[in-house]
Short mmCIF file of C-alpha atoms in Angstrom, two decimals:
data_model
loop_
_atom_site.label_atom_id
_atom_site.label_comp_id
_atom_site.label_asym_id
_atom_site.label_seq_id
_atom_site.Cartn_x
_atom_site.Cartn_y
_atom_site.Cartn_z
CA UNK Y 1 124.68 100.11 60.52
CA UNK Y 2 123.24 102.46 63.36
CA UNK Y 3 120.03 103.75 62.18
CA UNK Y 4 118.90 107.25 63.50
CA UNK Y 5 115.13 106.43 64.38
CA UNK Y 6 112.09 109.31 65.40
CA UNK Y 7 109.16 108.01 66.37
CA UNK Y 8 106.44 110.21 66.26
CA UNK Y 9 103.24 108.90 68.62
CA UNK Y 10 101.19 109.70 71.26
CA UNK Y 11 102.43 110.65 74.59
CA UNK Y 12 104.61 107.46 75.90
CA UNK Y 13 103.40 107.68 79.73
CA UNK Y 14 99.71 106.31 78.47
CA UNK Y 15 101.32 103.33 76.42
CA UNK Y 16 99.97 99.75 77.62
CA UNK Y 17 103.09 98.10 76.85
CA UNK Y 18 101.21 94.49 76.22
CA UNK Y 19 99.44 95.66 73.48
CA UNK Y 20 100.81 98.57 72.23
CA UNK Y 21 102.27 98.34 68.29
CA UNK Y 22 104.85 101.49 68.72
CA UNK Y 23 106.32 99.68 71.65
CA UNK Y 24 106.71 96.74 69.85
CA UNK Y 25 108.26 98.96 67.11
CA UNK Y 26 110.87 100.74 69.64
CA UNK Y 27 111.51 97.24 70.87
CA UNK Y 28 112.55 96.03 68.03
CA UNK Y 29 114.70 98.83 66.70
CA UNK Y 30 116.60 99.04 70.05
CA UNK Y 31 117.34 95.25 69.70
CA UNK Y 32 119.17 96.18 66.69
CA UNK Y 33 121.11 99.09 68.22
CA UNK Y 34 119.29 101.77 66.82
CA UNK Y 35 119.02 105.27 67.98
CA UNK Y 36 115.90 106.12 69.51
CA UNK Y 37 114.58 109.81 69.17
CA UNK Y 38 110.78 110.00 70.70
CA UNK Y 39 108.55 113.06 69.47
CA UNK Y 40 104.90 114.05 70.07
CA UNK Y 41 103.51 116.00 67.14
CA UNK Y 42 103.62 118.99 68.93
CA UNK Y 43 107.32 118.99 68.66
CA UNK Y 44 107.11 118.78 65.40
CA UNK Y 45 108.09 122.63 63.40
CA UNK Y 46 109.35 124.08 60.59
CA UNK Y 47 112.27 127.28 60.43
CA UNK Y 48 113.12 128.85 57.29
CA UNK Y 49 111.91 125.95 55.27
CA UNK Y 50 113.36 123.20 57.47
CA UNK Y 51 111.56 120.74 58.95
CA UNK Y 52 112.79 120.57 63.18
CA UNK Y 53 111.46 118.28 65.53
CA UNK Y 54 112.32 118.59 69.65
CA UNK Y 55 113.73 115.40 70.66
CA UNK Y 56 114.49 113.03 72.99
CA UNK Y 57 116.66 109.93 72.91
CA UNK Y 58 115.18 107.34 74.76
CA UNK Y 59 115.97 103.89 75.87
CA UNK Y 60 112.75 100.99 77.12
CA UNK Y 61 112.52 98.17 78.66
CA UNK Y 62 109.58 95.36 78.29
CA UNK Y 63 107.52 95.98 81.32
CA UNK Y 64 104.36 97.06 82.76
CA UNK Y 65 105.64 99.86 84.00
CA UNK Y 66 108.74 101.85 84.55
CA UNK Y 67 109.23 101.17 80.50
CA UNK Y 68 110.81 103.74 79.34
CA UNK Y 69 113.59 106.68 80.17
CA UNK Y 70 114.38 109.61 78.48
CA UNK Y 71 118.33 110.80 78.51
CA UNK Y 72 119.69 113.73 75.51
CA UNK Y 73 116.71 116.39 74.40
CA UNK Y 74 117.69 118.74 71.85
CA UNK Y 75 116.06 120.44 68.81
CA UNK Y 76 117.18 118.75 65.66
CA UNK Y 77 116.37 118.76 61.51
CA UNK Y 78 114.59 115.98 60.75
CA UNK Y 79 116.32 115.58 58.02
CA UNK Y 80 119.07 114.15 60.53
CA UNK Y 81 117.14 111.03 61.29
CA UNK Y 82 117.43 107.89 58.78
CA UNK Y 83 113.81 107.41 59.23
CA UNK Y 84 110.57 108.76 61.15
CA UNK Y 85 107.81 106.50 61.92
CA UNK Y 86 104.61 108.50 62.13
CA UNK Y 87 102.20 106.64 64.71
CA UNK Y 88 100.01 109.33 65.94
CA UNK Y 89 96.74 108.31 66.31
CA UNK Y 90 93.57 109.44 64.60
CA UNK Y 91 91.81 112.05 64.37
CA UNK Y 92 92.99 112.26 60.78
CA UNK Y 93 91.72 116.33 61.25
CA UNK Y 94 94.09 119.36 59.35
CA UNK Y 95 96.74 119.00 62.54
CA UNK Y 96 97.49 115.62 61.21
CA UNK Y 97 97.51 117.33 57.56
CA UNK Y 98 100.06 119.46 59.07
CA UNK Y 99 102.15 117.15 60.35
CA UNK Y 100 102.53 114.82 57.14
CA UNK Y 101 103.51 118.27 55.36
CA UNK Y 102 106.33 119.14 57.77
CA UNK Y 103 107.57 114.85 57.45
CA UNK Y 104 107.40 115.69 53.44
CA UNK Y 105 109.79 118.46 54.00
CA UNK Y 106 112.15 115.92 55.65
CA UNK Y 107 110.88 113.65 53.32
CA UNK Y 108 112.45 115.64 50.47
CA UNK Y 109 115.81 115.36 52.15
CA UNK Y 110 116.31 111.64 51.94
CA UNK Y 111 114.58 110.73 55.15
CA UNK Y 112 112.80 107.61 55.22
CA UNK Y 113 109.09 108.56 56.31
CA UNK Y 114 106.88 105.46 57.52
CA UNK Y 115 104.18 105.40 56.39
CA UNK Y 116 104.24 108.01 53.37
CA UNK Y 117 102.82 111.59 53.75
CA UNK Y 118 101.33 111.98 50.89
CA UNK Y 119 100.12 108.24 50.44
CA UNK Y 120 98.62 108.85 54.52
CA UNK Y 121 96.89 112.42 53.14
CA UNK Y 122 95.65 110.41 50.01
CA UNK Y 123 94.76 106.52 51.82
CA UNK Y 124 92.52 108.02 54.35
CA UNK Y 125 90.73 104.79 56.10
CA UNK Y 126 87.65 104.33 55.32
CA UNK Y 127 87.31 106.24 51.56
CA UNK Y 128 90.31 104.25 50.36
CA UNK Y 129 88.21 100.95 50.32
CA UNK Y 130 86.33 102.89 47.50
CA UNK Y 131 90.12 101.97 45.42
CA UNK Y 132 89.21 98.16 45.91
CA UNK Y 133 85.11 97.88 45.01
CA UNK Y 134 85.89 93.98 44.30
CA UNK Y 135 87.26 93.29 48.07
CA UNK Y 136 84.31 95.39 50.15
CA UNK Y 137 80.90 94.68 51.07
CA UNK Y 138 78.26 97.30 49.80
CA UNK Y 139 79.47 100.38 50.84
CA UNK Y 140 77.91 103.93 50.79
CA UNK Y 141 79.22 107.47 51.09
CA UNK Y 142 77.52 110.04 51.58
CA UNK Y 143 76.01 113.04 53.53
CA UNK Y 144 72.83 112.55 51.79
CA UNK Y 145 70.32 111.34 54.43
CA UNK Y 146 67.64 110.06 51.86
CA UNK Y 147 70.45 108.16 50.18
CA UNK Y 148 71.13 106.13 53.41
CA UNK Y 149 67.85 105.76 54.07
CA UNK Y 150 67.81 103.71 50.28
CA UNK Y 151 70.91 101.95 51.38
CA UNK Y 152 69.03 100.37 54.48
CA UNK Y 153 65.78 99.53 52.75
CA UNK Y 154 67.41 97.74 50.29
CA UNK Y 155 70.21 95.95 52.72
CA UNK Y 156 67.62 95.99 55.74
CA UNK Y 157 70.72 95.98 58.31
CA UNK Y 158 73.64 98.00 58.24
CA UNK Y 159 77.01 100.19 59.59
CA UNK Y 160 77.36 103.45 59.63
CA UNK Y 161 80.42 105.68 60.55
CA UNK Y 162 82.28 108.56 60.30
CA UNK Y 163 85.73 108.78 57.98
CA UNK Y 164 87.91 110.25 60.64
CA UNK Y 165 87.72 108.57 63.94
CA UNK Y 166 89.29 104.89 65.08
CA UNK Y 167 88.70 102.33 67.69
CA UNK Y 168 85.03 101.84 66.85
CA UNK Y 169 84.28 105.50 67.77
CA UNK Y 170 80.81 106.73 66.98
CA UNK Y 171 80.13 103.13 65.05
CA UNK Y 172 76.36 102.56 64.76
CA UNK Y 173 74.37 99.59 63.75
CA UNK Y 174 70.64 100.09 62.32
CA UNK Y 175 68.27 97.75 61.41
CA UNK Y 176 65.00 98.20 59.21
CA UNK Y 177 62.60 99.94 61.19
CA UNK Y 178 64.91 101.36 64.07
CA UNK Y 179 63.33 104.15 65.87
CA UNK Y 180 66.50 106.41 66.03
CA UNK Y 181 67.49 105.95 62.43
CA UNK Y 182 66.54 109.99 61.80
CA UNK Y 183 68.73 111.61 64.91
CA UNK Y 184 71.66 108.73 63.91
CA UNK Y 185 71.97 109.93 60.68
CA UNK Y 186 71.50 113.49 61.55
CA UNK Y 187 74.24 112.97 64.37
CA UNK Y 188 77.05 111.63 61.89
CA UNK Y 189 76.13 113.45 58.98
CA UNK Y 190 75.97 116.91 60.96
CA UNK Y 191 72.62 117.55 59.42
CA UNK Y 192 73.67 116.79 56.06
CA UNK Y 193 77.40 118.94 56.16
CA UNK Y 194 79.56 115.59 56.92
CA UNK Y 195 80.13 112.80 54.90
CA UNK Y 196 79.82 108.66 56.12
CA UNK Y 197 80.33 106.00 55.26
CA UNK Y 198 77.66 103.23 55.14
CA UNK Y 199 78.22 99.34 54.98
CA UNK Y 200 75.86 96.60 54.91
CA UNK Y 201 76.11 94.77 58.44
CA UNK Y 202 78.20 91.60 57.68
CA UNK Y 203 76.80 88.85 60.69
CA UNK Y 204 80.14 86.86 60.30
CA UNK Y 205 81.65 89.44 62.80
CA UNK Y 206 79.90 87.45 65.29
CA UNK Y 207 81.20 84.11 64.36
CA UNK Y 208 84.95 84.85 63.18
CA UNK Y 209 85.36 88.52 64.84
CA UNK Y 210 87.02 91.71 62.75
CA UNK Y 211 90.21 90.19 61.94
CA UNK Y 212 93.12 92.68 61.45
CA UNK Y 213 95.73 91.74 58.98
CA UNK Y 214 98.93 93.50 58.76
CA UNK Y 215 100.79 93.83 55.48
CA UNK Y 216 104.91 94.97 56.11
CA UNK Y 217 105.44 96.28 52.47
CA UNK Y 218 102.23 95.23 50.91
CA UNK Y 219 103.17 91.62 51.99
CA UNK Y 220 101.14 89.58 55.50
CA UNK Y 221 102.97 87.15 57.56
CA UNK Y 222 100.67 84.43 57.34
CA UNK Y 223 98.67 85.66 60.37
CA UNK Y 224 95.50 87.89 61.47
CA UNK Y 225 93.86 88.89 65.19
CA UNK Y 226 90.42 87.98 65.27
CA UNK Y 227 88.56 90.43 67.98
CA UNK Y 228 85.75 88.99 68.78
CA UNK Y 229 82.80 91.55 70.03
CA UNK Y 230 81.54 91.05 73.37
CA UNK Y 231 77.94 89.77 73.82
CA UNK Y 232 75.72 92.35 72.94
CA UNK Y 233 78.24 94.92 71.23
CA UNK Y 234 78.31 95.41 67.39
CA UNK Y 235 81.74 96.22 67.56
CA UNK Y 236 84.91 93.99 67.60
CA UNK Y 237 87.34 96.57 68.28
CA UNK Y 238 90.13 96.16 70.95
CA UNK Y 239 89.67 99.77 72.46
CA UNK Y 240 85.29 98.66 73.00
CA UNK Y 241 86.50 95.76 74.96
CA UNK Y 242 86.94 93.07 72.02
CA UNK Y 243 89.27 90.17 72.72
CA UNK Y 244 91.88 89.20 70.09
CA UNK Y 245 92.80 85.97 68.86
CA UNK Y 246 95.54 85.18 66.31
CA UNK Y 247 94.74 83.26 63.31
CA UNK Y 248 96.18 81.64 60.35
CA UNK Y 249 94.95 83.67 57.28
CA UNK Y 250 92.21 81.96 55.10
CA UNK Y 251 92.61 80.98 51.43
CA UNK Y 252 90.14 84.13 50.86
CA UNK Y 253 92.37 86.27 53.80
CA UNK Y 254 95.70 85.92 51.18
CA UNK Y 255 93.27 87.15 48.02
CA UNK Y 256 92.27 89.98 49.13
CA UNK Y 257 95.97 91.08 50.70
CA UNK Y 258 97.05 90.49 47.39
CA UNK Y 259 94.80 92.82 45.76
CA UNK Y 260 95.78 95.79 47.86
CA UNK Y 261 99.29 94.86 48.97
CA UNK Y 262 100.50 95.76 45.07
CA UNK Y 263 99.12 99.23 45.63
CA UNK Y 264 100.18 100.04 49.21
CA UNK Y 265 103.51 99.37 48.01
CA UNK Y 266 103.70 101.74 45.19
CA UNK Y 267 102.52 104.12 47.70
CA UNK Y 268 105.27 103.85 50.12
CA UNK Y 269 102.57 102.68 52.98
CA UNK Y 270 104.77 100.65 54.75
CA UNK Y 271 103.22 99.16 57.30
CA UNK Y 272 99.40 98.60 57.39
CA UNK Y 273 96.26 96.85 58.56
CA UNK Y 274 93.48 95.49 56.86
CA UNK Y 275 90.35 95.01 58.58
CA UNK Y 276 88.83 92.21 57.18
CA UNK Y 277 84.82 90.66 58.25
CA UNK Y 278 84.17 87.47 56.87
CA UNK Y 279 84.91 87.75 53.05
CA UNK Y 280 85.41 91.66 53.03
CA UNK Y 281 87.75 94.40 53.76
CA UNK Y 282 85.95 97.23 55.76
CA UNK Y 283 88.66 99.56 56.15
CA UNK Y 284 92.58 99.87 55.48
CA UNK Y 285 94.37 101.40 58.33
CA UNK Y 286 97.40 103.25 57.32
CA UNK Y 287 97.54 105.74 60.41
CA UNK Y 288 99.02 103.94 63.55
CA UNK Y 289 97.48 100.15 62.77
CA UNK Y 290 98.07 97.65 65.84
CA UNK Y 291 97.90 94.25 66.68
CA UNK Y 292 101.49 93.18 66.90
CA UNK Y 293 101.81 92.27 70.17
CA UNK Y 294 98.85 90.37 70.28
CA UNK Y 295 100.17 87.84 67.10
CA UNK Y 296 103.71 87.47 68.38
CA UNK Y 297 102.70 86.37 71.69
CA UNK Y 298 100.23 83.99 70.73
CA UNK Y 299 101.90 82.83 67.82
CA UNK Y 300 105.75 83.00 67.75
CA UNK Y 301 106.32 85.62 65.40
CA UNK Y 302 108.19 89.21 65.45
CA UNK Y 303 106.15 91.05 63.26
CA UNK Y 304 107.71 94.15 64.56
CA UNK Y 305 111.47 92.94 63.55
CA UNK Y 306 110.05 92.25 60.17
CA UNK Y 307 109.42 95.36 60.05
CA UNK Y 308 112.63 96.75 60.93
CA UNK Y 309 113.71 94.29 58.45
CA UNK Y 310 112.24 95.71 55.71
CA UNK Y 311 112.86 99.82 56.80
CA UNK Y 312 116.51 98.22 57.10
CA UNK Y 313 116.78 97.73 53.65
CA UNK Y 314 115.10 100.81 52.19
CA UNK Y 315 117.23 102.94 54.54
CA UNK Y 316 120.01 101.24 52.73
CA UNK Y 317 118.98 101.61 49.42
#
């Protein structure tokens, strides 16, 4: 079976092809003979009720550079396409609203959307934690300044973020007694008109990194990348210069997959990554999660044919 593929991402020419989870993706669907229809979320539009997206087929090759070619462009329904993998990155702001409406128009027509529209408008990263109390660490949000203020004297060292952003953007850690605890909180909260989200500091991120899971229909392979933070950086994420090393998931790893993997499921998120610091799950990426190349070079696997695997059989269905 040839399988009509779009893959909506970020523009191509800045991929890093080593570590890049959409290349991986196209990868793995051209192995199979798929089609291969690349679109920026610009392209994306809607005509008299019909979702269009401008198009164009592309072919790649696994290298450093020189990866890619474009051939056929053309505007096209995206209702033609068997499925559409949505791997624009965040910020989850009311363009990216936009975008999962026109998919749900497509949607509507039989088209295969990965990860689901709705489920992406209603799983956004960091609130959706808030679903699973019993996996997280103690977690706060809020815009309330006096609130977080609590939070800290009572957990003495903590995280605090915004809701929207990725890649350890704007990630702050404050301990009791900090001296720019007021302008921090002021900063992220916009003076009170943005919610954050607050999480007491978990120290294992030192010892066993930030260790990214990924579930293929609520289900992990057995794996997770543990970035490890660089001396003197709170943060563990790839994009602030963490380094990742694949692991075999822990007894406690495979508990807490299997509380959320049930739900993602039901909610048509197809593909997505936990983020998991010692014995808790800090976030739940559902937007454009990575780490694929990372796992399957270290450790054998082809996380990204899995995942084919799987889109395989729902196309069919």
């Amino acid at each position: 079976m040839t399988i009509k593929l779009g893959m909506v991402m970020d523009p191509i020419d800045s991929v890093k092809t080593y570590k890049d989870s959409s290349f991986a993706m196209l990868l793995a669907a051209q192995k199979r003979g798929w089609e291969l229809n690349y679109m920026e979320m610009e392209d994306l539009y809607v005509l008299n009720g019909e979702a269009y997206g401008r198009m164009k087929t592309l072919s790649v090759e696994d290298k450093l550079t020189d990866f890619y070619e474009f051939h056929d462009s053309y505007d096209r329904p995206l209702s033609d396409l068997d499925v559409i993998i949505q791997r624009k990155d965040p910020p989850f702001d009311m363009e990216y609203v936009y975008s999962t409406y026109i998919l749900e128009l497509a949607e509507t027509k039989g088209t295969l959307i990965v990860n689901k529209p709705q489920s992406l408008r209603d799983a956004n990263e960091k609130m959706f934690t808030a679903v699973f109390p019993q996996t997280g660490p103690p977690t706060l949000i809020t815009r309330n300044a006096a609130q977080i203020k609590e939070f800290l004297s009572e957990h003495r060292d903590i995280i605090i973020k915004p809701l929207d952003m990725m890649g350890g953007s704007s990630i702050f850690r404050i301990g009791a007694g900090s001296p720019n605890i007021n302008v921090i909180i002021e900063t992220l909260t916009d003076q009170g008109e943005t919610f954050t989200m607050v999480q007491r500091y978990i120290p294992d991120v030192v010892k066993t990194g930030d260790k990214r899971i990924l579930l293929i229909d609520g289900e992990p392979n057995g794996y997770a990348l543990a970035r490890m933070p660089t001396e003197g950086e709170t943060r563990a994420n790839m994009a602030a210069g963490g380094k990742g090393i694949a692991v075999e998931m822990t007894k406690r790893d495979h508990w807490l997959a299997g509380q959320i993997g049930p739900k993602l499921k039901e909610m048509g998120l197809i593909f997505v990554g936990l983020d998991v610091i010692g014995d808790y799950v800090t976030e739940i990426n559902v937007t454009s999660p990575t780490g694929i190349r990372e796992v399957d070079e270290q450790k054998g696997t082809d996380i990204a044919g899995l995942l084919m695997d799987a889109i395989e059989k729902k196309v069919k269905k």
